[in-house]
Amino acid sequence: MTSTGKIELMAPAGNFESLQAALDNGADSVYFGVEQLNMRARASINFTLDDLPEIAKRCEAKNVRTYLTLNTIIYDHDLSIVKTLLDKAKAAKLTAVIAMDQAVIAYARQIGMEVHISTQINITNIETVKFYALFADTMVLSRELSLRQVKKICDQIEKEQIKGPTGNLIEIEIFGHGALCMAVSGKCYLSLHSHNSSANRGACKQNCRKKYTVIDQESGFEVELDNEYMMSPKDLCTLDFLDQVIDAGTKVLKIEGRGRAPEYVAKVIKTYREAIDAYYAETYAKEKVESWMEELKKVYNRGFWSGYYLGQKLGEWSVGSGSHATQKKVYVGKGMHYFPKANIGEFKIEAYDIKLGDTLLITGPTTGAQEVELSEMMVNDEQLDTASKGDSCTIKLPFRIRNSDKLYKIVKA
């Protein structure tokens, strides 16, 4: 839990753009993978060992905790890199490692690094919490539990004063938003069987997100399904019952999305930040929830459902492939220069037009993901309403841009 006593908002970071977006929009902590030993080894760019000091530096400046995900199945030939990675993480003063394999847990404890237990361990009861309290301070519960079950575990931790290695009470973390897998707490073997590419080694091929036809092998009869995407769950969303999540006693709310774009991280973290703050200010209300939900729909999603938290026994399945987002980004151009005294950014338009009234998105490793409404601009040193391919335009901005930044406009999907 944060020093303010509020539930901790934990953001995904698949690259520096997303990391900065999380920092700019109110995350209390970030989690990320390095190299290949994490559950998003192929879904995101991933950081390198050399990036760890920079990650730590940026997060420390904002008083944001840093969690290294090292939560895949580990084989003997991985042990050397595991130890190297944990040694580097310790040297960079990262806060904790999220682990499932006992080899990772044991070595992290050996070098004095805080351990958080991954959802892949599948913790579903208080006795398992007591066991892992010997090694870890925070535990992510199984994704299949109801809030009633979560609350019972949290209450028992308090009642029995179950503490981790730091001497503090065990903190319970749950998934709050993002992609869900049809498999129990993410342990799936479809990809391994079909492509020899293990989801449990961070190399999922997402078989479950495809359309399938079920055929009776004896008669050849095709079974008609109400929903052809019967293995692809909708995305989890807890924003509309966030008060119940906090009241259950959870201390950390984890947002899924290390494989998603920086604007996704920016929008989702900003929205949940507002909702969490509203809860503690006693202004969390139905009208605000409706507005927040519209914001969440703007970025990548497969439709939303409440997971198993409210007692549902079966999943809700998406009705199509890909995103149901109400908005999308269109590449327009790139950053060229920033004039700090005038707070003006210069861009080269390389693709589509932009015009006054457009919503622009600027992304970059240091810039993060920044949205602005275009109210005025200079085009080739003239004040115009529209800038087209080949034009150079300058826009007044409340933040610095860099030459590597990309300029997009936001349009209806």
Short mmCIF file of C-alpha atoms in Angstrom, two decimals:
data_model
loop_
_atom_site.label_atom_id
_atom_site.label_comp_id
_atom_site.label_asym_id
_atom_site.label_seq_id
_atom_site.Cartn_x
_atom_site.Cartn_y
_atom_site.Cartn_z
CA MET A 1 0.00 0.00 0.00
CA THR A 2 1.15 3.54 -0.69
CA SER A 3 2.41 5.89 2.00
CA THR A 4 -0.89 7.77 1.71
CA GLY A 5 -2.80 4.66 2.77
CA LYS A 6 -4.48 4.34 -0.62
CA ILE A 7 -4.55 1.16 -2.67
CA GLU A 8 -1.43 0.97 -4.86
CA LEU A 9 -2.02 1.50 -8.60
CA MET A 10 0.41 -0.71 -10.50
CA ALA A 11 1.10 0.02 -14.17
CA PRO A 12 2.54 -2.10 -16.98
CA ALA A 13 5.61 -0.96 -18.90
CA GLY A 14 6.64 -2.75 -22.08
CA ASN A 15 9.05 0.00 -23.20
CA PHE A 16 10.23 3.48 -22.23
CA GLU A 17 7.22 5.18 -23.87
CA SER A 18 4.84 3.18 -21.69
CA LEU A 19 7.03 3.62 -18.61
CA GLN A 20 6.92 7.39 -19.01
CA ALA A 21 3.16 7.31 -19.68
CA ALA A 22 2.69 5.43 -16.40
CA LEU A 23 4.83 7.93 -14.48
CA ASP A 24 3.04 10.92 -16.00
CA ASN A 25 -0.44 9.65 -15.21
CA GLY A 26 -0.24 8.76 -11.56
CA ALA A 27 1.03 5.17 -11.21
CA ASP A 28 2.31 4.22 -7.75
CA SER A 29 4.40 1.36 -9.13
CA VAL A 30 5.43 -0.15 -12.47
CA TYR A 31 6.23 -3.72 -13.50
CA PHE A 32 8.32 -4.72 -16.49
CA GLY A 33 10.25 -7.57 -18.05
CA VAL A 34 13.92 -7.69 -19.03
CA GLU A 35 15.25 -9.80 -21.89
CA GLN A 36 13.33 -13.09 -22.40
CA LEU A 37 12.49 -14.47 -18.95
CA ASN A 38 9.07 -12.89 -18.47
CA MET A 39 5.50 -13.66 -19.49
CA ARG A 40 5.51 -11.03 -22.25
CA ALA A 41 8.82 -12.03 -23.82
CA ARG A 42 7.37 -11.75 -27.34
CA ALA A 43 4.46 -9.37 -26.84
CA SER A 44 6.50 -6.29 -25.99
CA ILE A 45 9.91 -4.89 -26.90
CA ASN A 46 11.23 -5.59 -23.38
CA PHE A 47 14.01 -3.76 -21.61
CA THR A 48 17.65 -4.85 -21.48
CA LEU A 49 19.92 -5.26 -18.49
CA ASP A 50 21.54 -1.96 -19.37
CA ASP A 51 18.18 -0.17 -19.08
CA LEU A 52 17.72 -1.00 -15.38
CA PRO A 53 19.58 2.04 -13.97
CA GLU A 54 17.57 4.41 -16.19
CA ILE A 55 14.27 2.76 -15.20
CA ALA A 56 15.22 3.01 -11.51
CA LYS A 57 16.31 6.64 -11.89
CA ARG A 58 13.07 7.76 -13.56
CA CYS A 59 10.90 5.93 -11.05
CA GLU A 60 12.85 7.07 -8.00
CA ALA A 61 12.42 10.69 -9.13
CA LYS A 62 8.64 10.19 -8.95
CA ASN A 63 8.72 8.00 -5.83
CA VAL A 64 7.33 5.09 -7.87
CA ARG A 65 8.15 1.49 -6.95
CA THR A 66 9.78 -0.83 -9.49
CA TYR A 67 8.94 -4.51 -9.95
CA LEU A 68 10.91 -6.84 -12.20
CA THR A 69 8.80 -9.68 -13.64
CA LEU A 70 10.77 -12.90 -13.69
CA ASN A 71 7.78 -15.21 -13.64
CA THR A 72 8.29 -17.83 -16.34
CA ILE A 73 9.14 -21.52 -16.01
CA ILE A 74 12.91 -21.74 -15.43
CA TYR A 75 15.13 -24.51 -16.80
CA ASP A 76 18.68 -25.40 -15.75
CA HIS A 77 20.18 -23.51 -18.68
CA ASP A 78 18.35 -20.34 -17.51
CA LEU A 79 19.84 -20.28 -14.03
CA SER A 80 22.95 -18.30 -14.92
CA ILE A 81 21.00 -15.47 -16.57
CA VAL A 82 18.45 -15.55 -13.72
CA LYS A 83 21.21 -14.88 -11.19
CA THR A 84 22.80 -12.22 -13.38
CA LEU A 85 19.44 -10.51 -13.83
CA LEU A 86 18.65 -10.53 -10.12
CA ASP A 87 22.13 -9.28 -9.24
CA LYS A 88 21.70 -6.38 -11.68
CA ALA A 89 18.20 -5.66 -10.34
CA LYS A 90 19.55 -5.57 -6.80
CA ALA A 91 22.42 -3.29 -7.86
CA ALA A 92 19.97 -0.94 -9.59
CA LYS A 93 17.91 -0.87 -6.36
CA LEU A 94 14.71 -2.14 -7.92
CA THR A 95 12.00 -2.62 -5.30
CA ALA A 96 11.09 -6.28 -5.83
CA VAL A 97 10.97 -9.24 -8.20
CA ILE A 98 7.69 -10.93 -9.20
CA ALA A 99 8.39 -14.66 -9.29
CA MET A 100 6.79 -18.08 -9.59
CA ASP A 101 9.73 -20.48 -9.83
CA GLN A 102 11.28 -21.55 -6.53
CA ALA A 103 14.77 -21.08 -7.98
CA VAL A 104 14.04 -17.38 -8.55
CA ILE A 105 12.41 -17.01 -5.14
CA ALA A 106 15.33 -18.72 -3.39
CA TYR A 107 18.07 -16.68 -5.09
CA ALA A 108 16.23 -13.38 -4.58
CA ARG A 109 15.93 -14.17 -0.87
CA GLN A 110 19.62 -15.17 -0.81
CA ILE A 111 20.72 -11.75 -2.06
CA GLY A 112 18.18 -9.89 0.06
CA MET A 113 15.79 -8.80 -2.68
CA GLU A 114 12.09 -8.45 -1.91
CA VAL A 115 9.89 -11.10 -3.56
CA HIS A 116 6.30 -10.82 -4.79
CA ILE A 117 4.48 -14.05 -5.67
CA SER A 118 3.10 -14.19 -9.23
CA THR A 119 -0.47 -15.19 -10.04
CA GLN A 120 1.00 -18.24 -11.82
CA ILE A 121 1.51 -19.81 -8.36
CA ASN A 122 -2.30 -19.86 -8.10
CA ILE A 123 -2.82 -18.88 -4.44
CA THR A 124 -6.42 -19.61 -3.41
CA ASN A 125 -6.39 -20.05 0.39
CA ILE A 126 -4.93 -18.69 3.62
CA GLU A 127 -2.67 -21.68 4.33
CA THR A 128 -0.88 -21.17 1.01
CA VAL A 129 -0.49 -17.49 1.94
CA LYS A 130 1.13 -18.57 5.23
CA PHE A 131 3.57 -20.82 3.38
CA TYR A 132 4.70 -18.14 0.92
CA ALA A 133 4.90 -15.59 3.74
CA LEU A 134 8.20 -17.31 4.57
CA PHE A 135 9.59 -15.87 1.33
CA ALA A 136 7.45 -12.98 0.08
CA ASP A 137 5.78 -9.76 1.25
CA THR A 138 3.18 -9.37 -1.50
CA MET A 139 1.12 -12.04 -3.26
CA VAL A 140 -1.03 -11.91 -6.38
CA LEU A 141 -4.04 -14.13 -5.80
CA SER A 142 -5.48 -16.53 -8.34
CA ARG A 143 -7.54 -14.65 -10.94
CA GLU A 144 -10.47 -17.06 -10.50
CA LEU A 145 -11.37 -16.00 -6.94
CA SER A 146 -14.47 -13.98 -6.08
CA LEU A 147 -14.16 -10.75 -4.07
CA ARG A 148 -15.81 -12.57 -1.17
CA GLN A 149 -12.96 -15.11 -1.22
CA VAL A 150 -10.38 -12.33 -1.60
CA LYS A 151 -11.87 -10.47 1.38
CA LYS A 152 -11.79 -13.61 3.54
CA ILE A 153 -8.06 -14.05 2.83
CA CYS A 154 -7.35 -10.36 3.52
CA ASP A 155 -9.34 -10.48 6.78
CA GLN A 156 -7.46 -13.58 7.95
CA ILE A 157 -4.09 -11.95 7.21
CA GLU A 158 -5.11 -9.09 9.48
CA LYS A 159 -6.67 -11.32 12.15
CA GLU A 160 -3.74 -13.76 12.33
CA GLN A 161 -1.11 -11.04 11.74
CA ILE A 162 0.56 -12.96 8.91
CA LYS A 163 3.79 -11.17 8.05
CA GLY A 164 6.42 -11.47 5.35
CA PRO A 165 10.23 -11.33 5.62
CA THR A 166 10.21 -7.53 6.09
CA GLY A 167 8.08 -7.90 9.22
CA ASN A 168 5.12 -6.15 7.60
CA LEU A 169 1.69 -7.69 7.08
CA ILE A 170 1.32 -9.60 3.82
CA GLU A 171 -0.17 -7.39 1.09
CA ILE A 172 -2.64 -8.88 -1.37
CA GLU A 173 -2.52 -7.83 -5.00
CA ILE A 174 -5.19 -8.56 -7.62
CA PHE A 175 -5.60 -7.94 -11.33
CA GLY A 176 -7.79 -4.90 -11.89
CA HIS A 177 -7.95 -4.30 -15.63
CA GLY A 178 -6.84 -5.72 -18.97
CA ALA A 179 -6.59 -8.93 -20.92
CA LEU A 180 -7.74 -12.18 -19.36
CA CYS A 181 -6.75 -15.67 -20.49
CA MET A 182 -9.10 -18.62 -20.72
CA ALA A 183 -6.55 -20.70 -18.79
CA VAL A 184 -6.45 -20.88 -14.99
CA SER A 185 -4.35 -17.90 -13.87
CA GLY A 186 -2.58 -17.82 -17.20
CA LYS A 187 -1.18 -21.35 -17.28
CA CYS A 188 -1.96 -22.47 -20.85
CA TYR A 189 -0.49 -25.13 -23.14
CA LEU A 190 -2.35 -24.50 -26.41
CA SER A 191 0.49 -22.52 -27.95
CA LEU A 192 3.05 -25.13 -26.92
CA HIS A 193 1.07 -27.95 -28.56
CA SER A 194 0.30 -26.07 -31.79
CA HIS A 195 3.54 -24.12 -32.37
CA ASN A 196 6.05 -25.54 -29.85
CA SER A 197 6.00 -22.03 -28.42
CA SER A 198 5.31 -21.99 -24.68
CA ALA A 199 2.99 -19.40 -23.15
CA ASN A 200 4.57 -20.26 -19.83
CA ARG A 201 7.90 -19.10 -21.21
CA GLY A 202 6.46 -15.80 -22.43
CA ALA A 203 5.99 -16.94 -26.05
CA CYS A 204 2.20 -17.30 -26.38
CA LYS A 205 0.86 -17.43 -29.96
CA GLN A 206 -2.65 -16.47 -28.77
CA ASN A 207 -4.50 -19.43 -30.26
CA CYS A 208 -7.46 -18.62 -28.02
CA ARG A 209 -8.08 -15.26 -29.74
CA LYS A 210 -8.96 -16.91 -33.08
CA LYS A 211 -12.27 -18.07 -34.58
CA TYR A 212 -12.96 -21.80 -34.47
CA THR A 213 -15.56 -24.20 -35.82
CA VAL A 214 -16.39 -27.27 -33.71
CA ILE A 215 -17.00 -30.46 -35.74
CA ASP A 216 -18.44 -33.78 -34.52
CA GLN A 217 -15.78 -36.29 -35.70
CA GLU A 218 -18.29 -39.16 -36.01
CA SER A 219 -20.98 -37.47 -38.07
CA GLY A 220 -19.10 -34.51 -39.53
CA PHE A 221 -21.81 -32.24 -38.11
CA GLU A 222 -20.67 -28.67 -37.39
CA VAL A 223 -21.82 -27.54 -33.97
CA GLU A 224 -23.34 -24.07 -34.07
CA LEU A 225 -21.90 -21.79 -31.40
CA ASP A 226 -23.54 -18.66 -30.07
CA ASN A 227 -20.11 -17.08 -30.13
CA GLU A 228 -17.33 -18.30 -32.42
CA TYR A 229 -14.68 -16.70 -30.18
CA MET A 230 -15.49 -19.14 -27.38
CA MET A 231 -11.93 -19.21 -25.97
CA SER A 232 -11.26 -15.47 -26.05
CA PRO A 233 -12.48 -13.71 -22.87
CA LYS A 234 -13.46 -10.06 -22.80
CA ASP A 235 -11.05 -7.77 -20.97
CA LEU A 236 -11.32 -7.48 -17.21
CA CYS A 237 -12.57 -4.15 -15.83
CA THR A 238 -13.12 -3.42 -12.13
CA LEU A 239 -13.62 0.33 -12.36
CA ASP A 240 -17.39 0.13 -11.94
CA PHE A 241 -17.08 -1.80 -8.66
CA LEU A 242 -13.75 -0.37 -7.50
CA ASP A 243 -15.26 0.50 -4.12
CA GLN A 244 -15.89 -3.22 -3.48
CA VAL A 245 -12.33 -4.09 -4.57
CA ILE A 246 -10.83 -1.63 -2.08
CA ASP A 247 -13.28 -2.61 0.67
CA ALA A 248 -12.22 -6.25 0.26
CA GLY A 249 -8.84 -5.29 1.73
CA THR A 250 -6.64 -5.58 -1.37
CA LYS A 251 -3.54 -3.40 -1.22
CA VAL A 252 -2.37 -3.44 -4.86
CA LEU A 253 -4.42 -3.08 -8.06
CA LYS A 254 -2.54 -4.39 -11.07
CA ILE A 255 -3.26 -3.12 -14.59
CA GLU A 256 -2.41 -5.65 -17.33
CA GLY A 257 -0.90 -4.44 -20.61
CA ARG A 258 2.86 -4.75 -21.12
CA GLY A 259 2.17 -5.59 -24.76
CA ARG A 260 -0.09 -2.60 -25.36
CA ALA A 261 0.64 0.88 -26.65
CA PRO A 262 1.75 3.83 -24.48
CA GLU A 263 -1.53 5.69 -25.03
CA TYR A 264 -3.31 2.64 -23.57
CA VAL A 265 -1.17 2.86 -20.44
CA ALA A 266 -1.70 6.63 -20.22
CA LYS A 267 -5.49 6.45 -20.58
CA VAL A 268 -6.09 3.47 -18.29
CA ILE A 269 -3.75 4.64 -15.53
CA LYS A 270 -5.14 8.19 -15.64
CA THR A 271 -8.71 6.88 -15.40
CA TYR A 272 -8.05 4.47 -12.53
CA ARG A 273 -6.01 7.15 -10.73
CA GLU A 274 -9.03 9.47 -10.84
CA ALA A 275 -11.36 6.70 -9.67
CA ILE A 276 -9.11 5.64 -6.76
CA ASP A 277 -8.67 9.24 -5.62
CA ALA A 278 -12.44 9.79 -5.89
CA TYR A 279 -13.08 6.75 -3.67
CA TYR A 280 -10.88 8.12 -0.89
CA ALA A 281 -12.36 11.62 -1.33
CA GLU A 282 -15.84 10.02 -1.04
CA THR A 283 -16.82 11.36 -4.48
CA TYR A 284 -16.88 8.00 -6.29
CA ALA A 285 -20.34 7.98 -7.90
CA LYS A 286 -22.33 6.35 -10.70
CA GLU A 287 -22.18 9.44 -12.94
CA LYS A 288 -18.39 9.54 -12.72
CA VAL A 289 -18.15 5.80 -13.36
CA GLU A 290 -20.15 6.18 -16.59
CA SER A 291 -17.78 8.92 -17.77
CA TRP A 292 -14.69 6.90 -16.83
CA MET A 293 -16.00 3.84 -18.66
CA GLU A 294 -16.35 5.90 -21.85
CA GLU A 295 -12.71 6.93 -21.49
CA LEU A 296 -11.58 3.31 -21.10
CA LYS A 297 -13.48 2.32 -24.24
CA LYS A 298 -11.36 4.73 -26.31
CA VAL A 299 -8.24 2.55 -26.14
CA TYR A 300 -7.63 -1.10 -26.99
CA ASN A 301 -10.16 -3.48 -25.47
CA ARG A 302 -12.06 -6.67 -26.31
CA GLY A 303 -15.17 -5.51 -24.47
CA PHE A 304 -15.35 -5.52 -20.68
CA TRP A 305 -16.57 -7.87 -17.96
CA SER A 306 -16.06 -8.21 -14.22
CA GLY A 307 -14.06 -11.44 -14.28
CA TYR A 308 -14.94 -13.84 -11.47
CA TYR A 309 -14.92 -11.18 -8.75
CA LEU A 310 -18.70 -10.82 -8.47
CA GLY A 311 -19.34 -14.55 -8.27
CA GLN A 312 -19.59 -15.39 -11.96
CA LYS A 313 -18.72 -19.02 -12.71
CA LEU A 314 -18.15 -18.86 -16.47
CA GLY A 315 -16.30 -16.38 -18.64
CA GLU A 316 -17.78 -13.78 -20.97
CA TRP A 317 -16.38 -14.19 -24.48
CA SER A 318 -15.49 -11.50 -27.00
CA VAL A 319 -17.74 -11.19 -30.05
CA GLY A 320 -15.00 -10.53 -32.58
CA SER A 321 -11.25 -10.47 -33.07
CA GLY A 322 -9.06 -7.54 -32.16
CA SER A 323 -9.97 -4.31 -30.44
CA HIS A 324 -13.38 -2.77 -29.75
CA ALA A 325 -11.82 0.64 -29.07
CA THR A 326 -13.94 3.64 -30.04
CA GLN A 327 -10.83 5.54 -31.17
CA LYS A 328 -7.62 4.79 -33.05
CA LYS A 329 -4.40 6.63 -33.82
CA VAL A 330 -3.20 7.50 -37.32
CA TYR A 331 0.48 8.27 -37.93
CA VAL A 332 1.00 11.84 -39.13
CA GLY A 333 4.65 12.78 -38.77
CA LYS A 334 7.68 13.11 -36.50
CA GLY A 335 9.22 15.61 -34.11
CA MET A 336 12.00 17.81 -35.48
CA HIS A 337 12.86 20.40 -32.83
CA TYR A 338 11.70 21.98 -29.59
CA PHE A 339 12.04 25.67 -28.72
CA PRO A 340 12.10 25.74 -24.89
CA LYS A 341 11.76 29.51 -24.40
CA ALA A 342 8.61 29.66 -26.50
CA ASN A 343 7.37 26.15 -25.54
CA ILE A 344 6.92 25.30 -29.22
CA GLY A 345 7.40 21.94 -30.93
CA GLU A 346 8.25 21.60 -34.62
CA PHE A 347 6.98 18.61 -36.63
CA LYS A 348 7.46 17.30 -40.14
CA ILE A 349 4.17 16.07 -41.63
CA GLU A 350 4.86 12.79 -43.44
CA ALA A 351 1.41 11.28 -43.94
CA TYR A 352 -2.11 12.53 -43.26
CA ASP A 353 -3.31 16.12 -42.83
CA ILE A 354 -3.90 17.67 -39.45
CA LYS A 355 -6.22 20.59 -38.89
CA LEU A 356 -7.39 22.83 -36.07
CA GLY A 357 -9.70 20.96 -33.70
CA ASP A 358 -7.88 17.62 -34.11
CA THR A 359 -6.79 15.64 -31.07
CA LEU A 360 -3.09 14.88 -31.42
CA LEU A 361 -1.04 12.18 -29.70
CA ILE A 362 2.73 12.54 -29.31
CA THR A 363 4.74 9.53 -28.16
CA GLY A 364 8.41 8.96 -27.40
CA PRO A 365 10.78 7.18 -25.01
CA THR A 366 11.13 10.30 -22.84
CA THR A 367 7.88 12.03 -23.80
CA GLY A 368 5.63 9.08 -22.96
CA ALA A 369 2.16 9.50 -24.48
CA GLN A 370 0.79 13.04 -24.48
CA GLU A 371 -2.58 14.11 -25.92
CA VAL A 372 -3.27 17.71 -26.97
CA GLU A 373 -6.09 19.54 -28.71
CA LEU A 374 -4.81 21.46 -31.75
CA SER A 375 -6.08 25.04 -31.31
CA GLU A 376 -3.45 26.93 -33.35
CA MET A 377 -0.34 26.24 -35.43
CA MET A 378 2.10 27.76 -37.85
CA VAL A 379 2.54 25.93 -41.16
CA ASN A 380 5.70 26.81 -43.14
CA ASP A 381 5.86 30.04 -41.10
CA GLU A 382 2.21 30.95 -41.84
CA GLN A 383 -0.73 30.73 -39.46
CA LEU A 384 -2.99 28.19 -41.19
CA ASP A 385 -5.83 25.83 -40.30
CA THR A 386 -4.38 22.73 -42.01
CA ALA A 387 -0.96 21.10 -42.42
CA SER A 388 -0.40 18.51 -45.16
CA LYS A 389 2.23 15.96 -46.18
CA GLY A 390 5.60 17.64 -46.67
CA ASP A 391 4.74 20.64 -44.50
CA SER A 392 6.68 21.80 -41.48
CA CYS A 393 4.45 22.97 -38.64
CA THR A 394 4.98 24.37 -35.17
CA ILE A 395 2.61 23.88 -32.25
CA LYS A 396 2.64 25.41 -28.78
CA LEU A 397 3.03 22.58 -26.25
CA PRO A 398 3.15 22.40 -22.43
CA PHE A 399 5.87 19.72 -22.60
CA ARG A 400 9.18 19.11 -24.36
CA ILE A 401 9.34 16.94 -27.50
CA ARG A 402 12.33 15.10 -28.98
CA ASN A 403 13.50 14.29 -32.50
CA SER A 404 12.56 10.64 -32.04
CA ASP A 405 8.94 11.44 -31.12
CA LYS A 406 6.05 10.32 -33.32
CA LEU A 407 3.01 12.48 -34.06
CA TYR A 408 -0.43 10.88 -34.48
CA LYS A 409 -3.96 12.14 -34.71
CA ILE A 410 -6.80 10.46 -32.87
CA VAL A 411 -9.79 9.52 -35.02
CA LYS A 412 -12.97 7.51 -34.51
CA ALA A 413 -12.47 3.77 -34.96
#
